[in-house]
Amino acid sequence: MHGSATAHPNVALVKYWGKRRSRGNLPAMGSLSLTLGFFATRTTVRFDEAGGQDQLTLNGRANSRDLKRVQDCLAPLRSRSAATGAAAVDSRNDFPTGAGLASSASGMAALALAGATALGLAEDPDLVGRAAMAGSGSAPRSLHGGFVLLSIDSQGRWSCRSLLSPDEWPLKVAVAITQAGLKQTDSRSGMELTRRTSPFYKAWLASQKSDLADARAAVAQRDFGRLAELSEGNCLRMHAAAMGASPPLVYFNGATVECINRVRALARDGLPVFFTIDAGPQVKAVCLPDALDDVSDALGRVPGVRRVLSGDLGGAARPGTP
Ligand code: 2P0
């Protein structure tokens, strides 16, 4: 039994940073993201009923470090299927892995869909979503395309759906790579440290509800200026909460800060662009289509920026690995 799937990473404009206590992998807050069509994870899962051990190959290399996360993701699928045997997972990213570019989101979304396809369960989107969530709190967003909302109520019931397709508001994204290689503190440990030790965590959590409601309204109205203001504020509040942790978490390097300044200068000059930054030093600039060349050129000239990758918003995860 085997199945394969392709999923894109996503970048959150209203971010998830902190889990619900004692609720498995459930985020403590909703989030809103853009699916990035110019990066992809392609994953194949084979279940061998003869037995043996689960195995993960990531970007062509055997990987035991992320095997537990893979098993967590497959668990909801396995509990629905009679005998699955050992899983052999082969996953490839066409973009830097573990560097704050949401490879865990696209990775767990592709794995959930590939595993469900292998087991004949792909027609159950709720189950695929639960498998993605068990792997990574940002992964259900990568099952959907365009502008994606993940909402969670006070009881911990969650749902995830696309608000607008890429065609309905075709924003562009430029990613400034300021550092290659793995980030220092992975998101899971970083958000847990923030929740446990940062005096700013409660304030961060308290601001999420209105940010999410306001960002939804801005997306519905295609109000770029409002979405820019909300996204930059939400991003910097997440990092402020992380910087308040003990020991402090600083995901920025010098070039990250210079990119922030450059994007703000471009916006002051009238270019429709804003920045957002996840748990790593890379900077994502979101802009209207006509601004993309100027934004990419300007970021490419910031000292310390190694390269700029850019493109369109992407669609939903899909079976197959074209
Ligand atoms: C986000 N991040 O909303 C935020 C912003 C990073 C910064 O979701 O522990 O890899 O697997 O649920 O999903 C990264 O966290 O963490 C993330 P787990 P995940 O995109």
Coordinates of C-alpha atoms and ligand atoms in Angstrom, one line a residue:
M1 CA 0.0 0.0 0.0
H2 CA 1.5 3.4 -0.9
G3 CA 0.4 6.9 -1.5
S4 CA 2.0 10.2 -2.3
A5 CA 1.1 13.9 -1.9
T6 CA 2.4 17.4 -2.5
A7 CA 1.9 20.3 -0.1
H8 CA 3.1 23.9 0.0
P9 CA 4.4 25.6 3.2
N10 CA 2.6 28.6 4.5
V11 CA 3.4 31.8 6.2
A12 CA 1.2 33.0 9.0
L13 CA 0.1 36.7 9.1
V14 CA -1.7 36.1 12.5
K15 CA 0.6 33.6 14.1
Y16 CA 0.4 30.5 16.3
W17 CA 2.9 30.6 19.1
G18 CA 1.9 28.5 22.1
K19 CA 0.0 25.3 22.7
R20 CA -3.1 24.6 24.8
R21 CA -2.0 22.9 28.0
S22 CA -2.7 19.1 28.2
R23 CA -4.3 19.0 24.8
G24 CA -1.8 17.2 22.7
N25 CA -0.6 19.3 19.9
L26 CA -3.5 21.8 19.9
P27 CA -2.6 25.5 19.5
A28 CA -3.7 27.9 22.1
M29 CA -4.9 30.4 19.5
G30 CA -6.2 30.6 15.9
S31 CA -4.1 31.7 13.0
L32 CA -4.3 33.1 9.5
S33 CA -1.9 32.2 6.8
L34 CA -0.9 32.5 3.1
T35 CA 0.0 29.3 1.2
L36 CA 3.3 29.7 -0.7
G37 CA 3.0 28.2 -4.2
F38 CA 6.7 28.5 -5.1
F39 CA 7.9 26.0 -2.4
A40 CA 6.7 22.4 -2.1
T41 CA 7.2 19.2 -0.1
R42 CA 6.7 15.9 -1.9
T43 CA 6.1 12.8 0.2
T44 CA 5.5 9.2 -0.5
V45 CA 4.4 6.7 2.2
R46 CA 4.6 2.9 1.9
F47 CA 3.0 0.6 4.4
D48 CA 4.6 -2.8 4.6
E49 CA 2.3 -5.3 6.2
A50 CA 5.2 -7.7 6.7
G51 CA 6.2 -5.6 9.6
G52 CA 9.6 -4.0 10.5
Q53 CA 10.2 -0.5 11.8
D54 CA 8.9 2.9 10.7
Q55 CA 11.5 4.8 8.7
L56 CA 11.9 8.4 7.5
T57 CA 14.1 9.6 4.7
L58 CA 14.2 13.4 4.5
N59 CA 15.8 15.0 1.5
G60 CA 17.5 11.7 0.6
R61 CA 18.9 11.0 4.1
A62 CA 17.8 8.6 6.8
N63 CA 16.3 10.8 9.6
S64 CA 15.6 9.4 13.1
R65 CA 15.2 12.9 14.8
D66 CA 11.8 13.6 13.1
L67 CA 10.5 10.0 13.2
K68 CA 8.4 10.6 16.3
R69 CA 6.6 13.5 14.7
V70 CA 5.9 11.3 11.6
Q71 CA 4.5 8.6 13.9
D72 CA 2.3 11.2 15.7
C73 CA 0.9 12.3 12.3
L74 CA 0.2 8.8 11.1
A75 CA -1.4 7.7 14.4
P76 CA -4.9 9.0 13.7
L77 CA -4.8 7.3 10.2
R78 CA -3.6 4.0 11.7
S79 CA -6.3 4.0 14.3
R80 CA -8.8 4.1 11.4
S81 CA -7.2 1.4 9.4
A82 CA -7.1 -2.4 10.2
A83 CA -3.4 -3.4 9.6
T84 CA -1.0 -0.9 8.3
G85 CA 2.4 -2.4 9.2
A86 CA 5.6 -0.4 9.2
A87 CA 5.7 2.9 7.3
A88 CA 8.5 3.9 5.0
V89 CA 8.3 7.7 4.4
D90 CA 10.3 9.5 1.8
S91 CA 9.9 13.3 1.9
R92 CA 11.7 16.0 -0.1
N93 CA 11.6 19.8 0.2
D94 CA 12.6 22.0 -2.7
F95 CA 13.4 24.8 -0.3
P96 CA 15.6 25.1 2.9
T97 CA 14.5 22.7 5.7
G98 CA 14.3 23.7 9.3
A99 CA 15.2 27.3 8.7
G100 CA 11.9 29.1 9.6
L101 CA 10.3 28.4 6.2
A102 CA 7.5 26.2 7.6
S103 CA 8.9 22.9 6.4
S104 CA 7.1 21.1 9.2
A105 CA 3.8 22.5 8.0
S106 CA 4.2 21.4 4.4
G107 CA 5.9 18.2 5.6
M108 CA 3.1 17.1 7.9
A109 CA 0.4 18.2 5.5
A110 CA 1.9 16.2 2.7
L111 CA 2.5 13.2 5.0
A112 CA -1.1 13.2 6.3
L113 CA -2.5 13.3 2.7
A114 CA 0.0 10.7 1.4
G115 CA -0.7 8.4 4.3
A116 CA -4.5 8.8 4.0
T117 CA -4.2 8.1 0.2
A118 CA -2.2 5.0 0.9
L119 CA -4.9 3.7 3.3
G120 CA -7.9 4.7 1.2
L121 CA -8.9 7.4 3.7
A122 CA -8.2 10.6 1.7
E123 CA -11.9 11.1 1.1
D124 CA -12.3 12.1 4.8
P125 CA -10.9 15.6 5.0
D126 CA -11.5 15.9 8.8
L127 CA -9.4 12.8 9.4
V128 CA -6.6 14.2 7.1
G129 CA -6.8 17.5 9.0
R130 CA -6.5 15.7 12.4
A131 CA -3.5 13.8 11.2
A132 CA -1.8 17.0 10.0
M133 CA -2.6 18.7 13.3
A134 CA -1.2 15.8 15.3
G135 CA 2.1 16.3 13.3
S136 CA 2.3 20.1 13.5
G137 CA 0.0 22.9 14.7
S138 CA 0.6 24.8 11.5
A139 CA 0.1 21.9 9.2
P140 CA -3.7 21.9 8.7
R141 CA -3.2 25.3 7.1
S142 CA -1.0 23.7 4.4
L143 CA -3.8 21.4 3.3
H144 CA -5.6 24.5 2.0
G145 CA -4.8 27.1 -0.6
G146 CA -4.6 30.9 -0.7
F147 CA -5.7 32.7 2.5
V148 CA -6.3 30.1 5.2
L149 CA -8.0 30.5 8.6
L150 CA -7.5 28.0 11.4
S151 CA -10.0 28.8 14.1
I152 CA -10.2 27.3 17.6
D153 CA -13.0 27.8 20.1
S154 CA -12.7 27.9 23.9
Q155 CA -13.5 24.1 24.0
G156 CA -10.6 23.3 21.8
R157 CA -12.8 22.5 18.8
W158 CA -10.9 23.6 15.7
S159 CA -11.5 23.9 12.0
C160 CA -9.5 25.1 9.0
R161 CA -10.5 26.4 5.7
S162 CA -9.6 28.7 2.8
L163 CA -11.0 32.2 3.0
L164 CA -9.9 33.3 -0.5
S165 CA -8.2 31.4 -3.3
P166 CA -4.9 32.8 -4.8
D167 CA -6.9 34.0 -7.8
E168 CA -9.3 36.0 -5.6
W169 CA -6.5 38.2 -4.2
P170 CA -3.2 37.4 -6.0
L171 CA -0.7 38.7 -3.6
K172 CA 3.0 37.9 -4.1
V173 CA 5.6 36.9 -1.5
A174 CA 9.4 37.5 -1.6
V175 CA 11.5 35.5 0.9
A176 CA 14.9 37.0 1.9
I177 CA 17.2 34.2 3.0
T178 CA 19.6 35.6 5.5
Q179 CA 21.1 32.4 6.9
A180 CA 21.3 28.8 5.7
G181 CA 21.2 25.8 8.0
L182 CA 19.0 24.8 10.9
K183 CA 17.6 27.4 13.2
Q184 CA 18.9 27.5 16.8
T185 CA 15.7 26.6 18.7
D186 CA 12.9 24.7 17.0
S187 CA 9.4 26.1 17.1
R188 CA 8.0 23.5 19.4
S189 CA 10.6 24.1 22.2
G190 CA 10.6 27.8 21.6
M191 CA 6.9 28.3 22.0
E192 CA 6.8 26.1 25.1
L193 CA 9.6 28.0 26.7
T194 CA 7.8 31.2 25.8
R195 CA 4.5 30.0 27.3
R196 CA 6.2 28.8 30.5
T197 CA 8.6 31.7 31.1
S198 CA 7.8 34.9 29.2
P199 CA 5.9 37.5 31.2
F200 CA 4.6 38.8 27.8
Y201 CA 3.0 35.5 26.8
K202 CA -0.4 36.4 28.4
A203 CA -0.5 39.7 26.6
W204 CA 0.4 38.0 23.3
L205 CA -2.4 35.5 23.8
A206 CA -4.9 38.2 24.7
S207 CA -4.2 40.2 21.6
Q208 CA -4.7 37.2 19.2
K209 CA -8.5 37.2 19.1
S210 CA -8.9 40.8 17.9
D211 CA -6.0 40.4 15.5
L212 CA -7.6 37.4 13.9
A213 CA -11.0 39.0 13.6
D214 CA -9.5 42.2 12.2
A215 CA -7.3 40.3 9.7
R216 CA -10.3 38.2 8.5
A217 CA -12.1 41.5 7.8
A218 CA -9.1 43.0 6.0
V219 CA -8.8 39.9 3.8
A220 CA -12.6 39.9 3.1
Q221 CA -12.3 43.6 2.0
R222 CA -8.9 43.1 0.2
D223 CA -7.7 46.0 2.4
F224 CA -3.9 45.7 1.9
G225 CA -3.0 48.6 4.2
R226 CA -4.9 47.2 7.1
L227 CA -3.6 43.7 6.6
A228 CA -0.1 45.1 6.5
E229 CA -0.5 46.9 9.8
L230 CA -2.1 43.9 11.5
S231 CA 0.5 41.4 10.2
E232 CA 3.6 43.4 11.2
G233 CA 2.2 44.2 14.6
N234 CA 1.2 40.5 15.2
C235 CA 4.7 39.3 14.0
L236 CA 6.6 41.7 16.3
R237 CA 4.4 40.9 19.3
M238 CA 5.1 37.2 18.8
H239 CA 8.8 37.9 18.7
A240 CA 8.5 40.2 21.7
A241 CA 6.9 37.4 23.6
A242 CA 9.7 35.0 22.6
M243 CA 12.4 37.6 23.5
G244 CA 10.8 37.8 26.9
A245 CA 11.4 34.1 27.5
S246 CA 14.1 32.9 29.9
P247 CA 16.6 32.3 28.4
P248 CA 15.5 34.8 25.7
L249 CA 14.8 33.6 22.2
V250 CA 16.1 35.8 19.5
Y251 CA 15.4 34.4 16.0
F252 CA 16.6 37.6 14.2
N253 CA 20.1 38.2 12.9
G254 CA 21.5 41.6 11.8
A255 CA 20.3 41.1 8.2
T256 CA 16.8 40.2 9.5
V257 CA 16.6 43.6 11.2
E258 CA 18.0 45.4 8.1
C259 CA 15.3 43.7 6.0
I260 CA 12.6 45.0 8.3
N261 CA 14.0 48.5 8.0
R262 CA 14.2 48.2 4.2
V263 CA 10.6 47.0 3.9
R264 CA 9.4 49.8 6.1
A265 CA 11.3 52.3 4.0
L266 CA 9.8 50.9 0.8
A267 CA 6.3 51.2 2.4
R268 CA 7.0 54.7 3.5
D269 CA 7.9 55.5 -0.2
G270 CA 4.4 54.2 -1.2
L271 CA 5.1 50.6 -2.2
P272 CA 2.4 48.2 -1.1
V273 CA 4.5 45.8 0.9
F274 CA 4.8 44.5 4.5
F275 CA 7.0 42.0 6.3
T276 CA 6.5 39.0 8.5
I277 CA 9.0 36.7 10.2
D278 CA 8.6 33.2 11.7
A279 CA 10.8 31.2 14.1
G280 CA 13.9 31.8 12.1
P281 CA 16.0 34.7 10.6
Q282 CA 14.4 34.7 7.1
V283 CA 12.1 37.7 6.2
K284 CA 9.0 37.2 4.1
A285 CA 7.8 40.3 2.3
V286 CA 4.2 40.3 1.1
C287 CA 3.2 42.7 -1.7
L288 CA 0.8 43.5 -4.5
P289 CA 1.9 42.0 -7.8
D290 CA 3.3 45.2 -9.4
A291 CA 5.7 45.8 -6.4
L292 CA 7.3 42.4 -6.5
D293 CA 10.3 43.3 -8.7
D294 CA 11.2 46.4 -6.7
V295 CA 10.7 44.5 -3.4
S296 CA 12.9 41.6 -4.5
D297 CA 15.6 43.9 -5.8
A298 CA 15.7 46.0 -2.6
L299 CA 15.9 42.9 -0.4
G300 CA 18.6 41.4 -2.5
R301 CA 20.7 44.5 -1.9
V302 CA 20.5 44.3 1.9
P303 CA 23.9 43.3 3.3
G304 CA 23.7 39.8 4.6
V305 CA 20.9 38.6 2.4
R306 CA 22.1 35.6 0.5
R307 CA 19.3 35.2 -2.0
V308 CA 15.7 36.2 -2.5
L309 CA 13.1 33.6 -3.6
S310 CA 9.7 34.8 -4.7
G311 CA 6.4 33.8 -6.3
D312 CA 2.7 33.4 -6.1
L313 CA 0.4 32.1 -3.5
G314 CA -0.3 28.4 -3.9
G315 CA -3.2 26.0 -3.9
A316 CA -4.3 23.2 -1.6
A317 CA -2.3 20.0 -0.9
R318 CA -3.0 17.3 -3.6
P319 CA -2.4 13.6 -4.1
G320 CA 0.7 12.8 -6.3
T321 CA 4.2 14.1 -6.6
P322 CA 4.5 15.9 -10.0
Ligands
2P0_1 C1 3.0 30.0 12.6 N1 5.0 29.1 13.6 O1 1.8 30.3 12.9 C2 4.0 30.1 13.7 C3 4.8 31.4 13.6 C4 6.3 29.6 13.7 C5 6.2 31.0 14.0 O2 3.5 27.5 13.6 O3 5.0 22.2 17.6 O4 6.1 23.8 13.5 O5 4.8 21.3 15.3 O6 2.9 22.5 16.3 O7 3.6 24.2 13.7 C6 5.7 26.8 13.8 O8 5.2 25.8 14.7 O9 4.9 23.8 15.7 C7 4.7 27.8 13.6 P1 4.3 22.4 16.3 P2 4.9 24.3 14.3 O10 3.3 29.7 11.4

